[in-house]
Coordinates of C-alpha atoms and ligand atoms in Angstrom, one line a residue:
M23 CA -53.7 -85.2 74.3
S24 CA -52.4 -85.9 77.7
E25 CA -48.9 -87.3 78.1
R26 CA -48.7 -90.8 76.6
L27 CA -48.2 -93.8 78.9
K28 CA -44.5 -94.4 79.3
V29 CA -43.7 -98.1 78.8
A30 CA -40.4 -99.9 79.4
V31 CA -40.4 -103.3 77.6
I32 CA -38.3 -106.2 79.1
I33 CA -37.2 -109.0 76.7
S34 CA -35.0 -112.1 76.6
G35 CA -35.2 -113.3 73.0
G36 CA -36.5 -112.6 69.5
G37 CA -38.8 -109.8 70.7
S38 CA -41.6 -110.2 68.2
N39 CA -44.0 -108.7 70.8
L40 CA -41.6 -105.8 71.2
K41 CA -41.5 -105.3 67.5
A42 CA -45.3 -105.2 67.4
L43 CA -45.5 -102.7 70.3
I44 CA -43.0 -100.5 68.6
A45 CA -45.1 -100.5 65.4
A46 CA -48.2 -99.8 67.4
A47 CA -46.6 -96.9 69.2
E48 CA -45.5 -95.3 66.0
K49 CA -49.1 -94.6 65.1
P50 CA -49.8 -90.9 66.0
D51 CA -52.9 -91.6 68.1
C52 CA -51.3 -94.4 70.1
A53 CA -51.9 -93.9 73.9
F54 CA -48.5 -95.3 74.9
R55 CA -44.9 -94.9 73.9
I56 CA -42.0 -97.3 74.4
V57 CA -39.4 -95.3 76.3
H58 CA -36.7 -98.0 76.9
V59 CA -36.0 -101.7 76.3
V60 CA -34.2 -103.8 78.9
C61 CA -32.8 -107.2 78.0
N62 CA -31.1 -109.9 80.1
R63 CA -29.3 -111.5 77.2
P64 CA -26.6 -109.6 75.1
D65 CA -27.3 -111.8 72.1
A66 CA -31.1 -111.4 72.0
G67 CA -32.5 -110.8 68.6
G68 CA -35.0 -108.3 70.0
L69 CA -32.3 -105.7 70.6
A70 CA -32.2 -105.2 66.8
H71 CA -35.9 -104.1 67.0
A72 CA -35.1 -101.5 69.6
A73 CA -32.2 -100.2 67.5
A74 CA -34.4 -100.1 64.4
G75 CA -37.1 -98.2 66.3
G76 CA -34.6 -95.7 67.8
I77 CA -35.4 -96.9 71.3
P78 CA -32.6 -96.8 73.9
A79 CA -31.8 -100.3 75.3
T80 CA -29.9 -101.6 78.3
V81 CA -28.5 -105.1 78.5
I82 CA -28.3 -106.5 82.0
D83 CA -26.7 -109.9 81.5
H84 CA -28.1 -112.2 84.2
K85 CA -25.1 -114.5 83.7
T86 CA -22.8 -111.8 85.2
F87 CA -24.6 -111.7 88.5
P88 CA -23.9 -114.0 91.5
S89 CA -27.5 -114.5 92.4
R90 CA -31.1 -113.9 91.3
D91 CA -31.4 -111.2 94.0
A92 CA -28.4 -109.4 92.6
F93 CA -29.7 -109.5 89.1
D94 CA -33.1 -108.3 90.2
A95 CA -31.5 -105.4 92.2
A96 CA -29.7 -104.3 89.1
L97 CA -32.9 -104.5 87.1
D98 CA -34.8 -102.6 89.8
A99 CA -32.1 -99.8 89.8
E100 CA -32.2 -99.4 86.0
L101 CA -36.0 -99.3 85.9
K102 CA -36.0 -96.7 88.7
R103 CA -33.7 -94.6 86.5
I104 CA -35.9 -95.1 83.5
A105 CA -39.0 -94.3 85.6
P106 CA -41.7 -95.8 83.3
D107 CA -45.4 -95.8 84.1
I108 CA -45.6 -99.5 83.1
V109 CA -43.0 -102.3 82.9
A110 CA -44.1 -104.7 80.1
L111 CA -42.6 -108.1 80.2
A112 CA -42.6 -109.5 76.7
G113 CA -40.9 -112.8 76.0
F114 CA -39.0 -112.3 79.2
M115 CA -37.9 -115.8 80.3
R116 CA -36.7 -115.3 83.9
I117 CA -38.6 -115.9 87.2
L118 CA -38.4 -112.6 89.2
T119 CA -38.0 -112.6 92.9
V120 CA -41.1 -111.8 95.1
G121 CA -39.4 -108.7 96.4
F122 CA -38.9 -107.3 92.9
I123 CA -42.4 -108.1 91.9
E124 CA -43.9 -106.5 95.0
S125 CA -41.9 -103.3 94.4
W126 CA -43.4 -103.1 90.8
Q127 CA -46.8 -104.7 91.4
G128 CA -49.5 -102.6 89.9
R129 CA -47.1 -101.2 87.3
M130 CA -45.9 -104.4 85.6
T131 CA -47.6 -106.6 83.0
N132 CA -46.8 -109.9 81.2
I133 CA -48.1 -111.7 78.2
H134 CA -48.5 -115.4 78.3
P135 CA -49.6 -117.6 75.3
S136 CA -52.5 -119.4 76.9
L137 CA -56.1 -118.5 78.0
L138 CA -55.1 -118.2 81.7
P139 CA -55.7 -119.6 84.2
L140 CA -55.3 -122.6 81.8
Y141 CA -51.8 -123.8 81.0
K142 CA -49.6 -121.7 83.2
G143 CA -45.8 -122.1 83.0
L144 CA -43.7 -123.5 80.1
H145 CA -44.9 -125.0 76.9
P146 CA -48.6 -123.9 77.1
H147 CA -49.3 -124.8 73.5
R148 CA -48.1 -128.3 74.1
Q149 CA -50.2 -128.5 77.2
A150 CA -53.3 -127.4 75.3
L151 CA -52.8 -129.9 72.6
A152 CA -52.1 -132.7 75.1
G153 CA -55.2 -131.7 77.0
G154 CA -57.4 -132.0 73.9
A155 CA -58.5 -128.4 73.9
T156 CA -60.3 -127.0 70.9
M157 CA -59.7 -123.3 71.8
H158 CA -56.4 -121.6 72.8
G159 CA -55.2 -118.1 73.0
C160 CA -53.1 -115.5 74.9
T161 CA -53.4 -113.3 78.0
V162 CA -52.0 -110.0 79.2
H163 CA -52.1 -109.9 83.0
W164 CA -50.8 -107.8 85.9
V165 CA -47.7 -109.5 87.4
T166 CA -48.1 -110.8 91.0
P167 CA -45.8 -113.1 92.9
G168 CA -47.4 -116.3 91.6
V169 CA -46.2 -117.3 88.1
D170 CA -48.8 -116.4 85.5
E171 CA -51.3 -115.7 88.3
G172 CA -52.1 -112.0 88.3
P173 CA -55.4 -110.3 87.4
I174 CA -56.2 -110.6 83.7
I175 CA -56.3 -107.5 81.6
A176 CA -57.2 -108.8 78.2
Q177 CA -57.3 -112.1 76.3
A178 CA -57.6 -113.2 72.7
E179 CA -58.7 -116.6 71.4
V180 CA -57.5 -118.8 68.5
P181 CA -59.0 -122.1 67.4
I182 CA -57.0 -125.4 67.7
L183 CA -57.4 -127.1 64.3
P184 CA -57.3 -130.8 63.6
G185 CA -53.7 -132.0 63.1
D186 CA -52.3 -128.8 64.7
T187 CA -48.6 -129.1 65.6
E188 CA -47.2 -127.2 68.5
E189 CA -45.4 -124.9 66.0
A190 CA -48.6 -124.2 64.1
L191 CA -50.5 -123.4 67.2
Q192 CA -47.7 -121.2 68.6
A193 CA -47.5 -119.2 65.3
R194 CA -51.3 -118.7 65.2
T195 CA -51.3 -117.6 68.9
L196 CA -48.3 -115.2 68.3
T197 CA -50.3 -113.4 65.6
E198 CA -52.9 -112.6 68.3
E199 CA -50.3 -111.7 70.9
H200 CA -49.0 -109.0 68.6
K201 CA -52.4 -107.3 68.6
L202 CA -53.3 -108.0 72.2
Y203 CA -50.4 -106.4 74.1
A204 CA -51.1 -103.0 72.4
R205 CA -54.8 -103.3 73.2
A206 CA -54.0 -104.1 76.9
L207 CA -51.6 -101.1 77.2
T208 CA -54.2 -98.9 75.6
M209 CA -56.7 -100.1 78.2
I210 CA -54.3 -99.2 81.0
A211 CA -53.6 -95.8 79.4
S212 CA -57.3 -95.0 79.3
G213 CA -57.9 -96.2 82.8
E214 CA -60.1 -99.1 81.7
A215 CA -57.6 -101.5 83.2
K216 CA -56.5 -100.8 86.7
F217 CA -54.6 -102.6 89.5
P218 CA -56.3 -103.9 91.5
P219 CA -59.2 -104.4 89.2
S220 CA -62.3 -102.6 90.2
S221 CA -64.7 -105.0 91.9
S222 CA -67.7 -103.8 89.7
Ligands
GRF303 C1 -44.3 -115.4 73.2 O1 -45.2 -116.4 72.9 C2 -44.5 -114.8 74.5 O2 -45.9 -114.8 74.9 C3 -43.8 -115.7 75.4 O3 -42.5 -115.9 74.7 C4 -42.9 -115.9 73.3 C5 -41.8 -115.2 72.5 O4 -42.0 -113.8 72.7 N1 -43.6 -115.1 76.8 P1 -41.2 -112.7 71.8 O5 -41.3 -113.2 70.3 O6 -39.8 -112.7 72.3 O7 -41.9 -111.4 72.0

């Protein structure tokens, strides 16, 4: 088997997507491996998943930097040291500078809990409920300078049920997210998903 795709996962919070990716990568036939975790918050619960999975982690606390550019420069330097094939944003809650994104474009992915291009930005589940949608879901996409704008790699749908609360819809969507990201990374590893996408 050729060398597995090297993935660095960047988190900010609970890291349930990271936990799911670690579990997927532990399967012997998995096409990717998680080589490092980077987190912008020292108190993030997701760091425990990295430790439990024996995966090295680096905390780059954004509060200790004077500017967004300074934080992004530190993140860039650490990622260059790690040298992953793919940077996977997973529950990462900061807006990255255009310069940073352009230097990693084509090697960086994100997961967003809506059927993009619907409901970009914050509170997508709330937006879907308010909009009267009957279907919702999640998307893994290539990261480009526009927020939640990049080419779509994979999506998964969930129904919106009568009486759904934001919490219920978020939980149902998260269950699909935990399968979708591994599927998307496998598509990248196999060459099925490329950046830019093939025009065919
Ligand atoms: C997830 O819905 C993810 O799509 C969004 O943040 C939520 C929490 O992610 N970006 P995680 O549990 O920290 O992976």
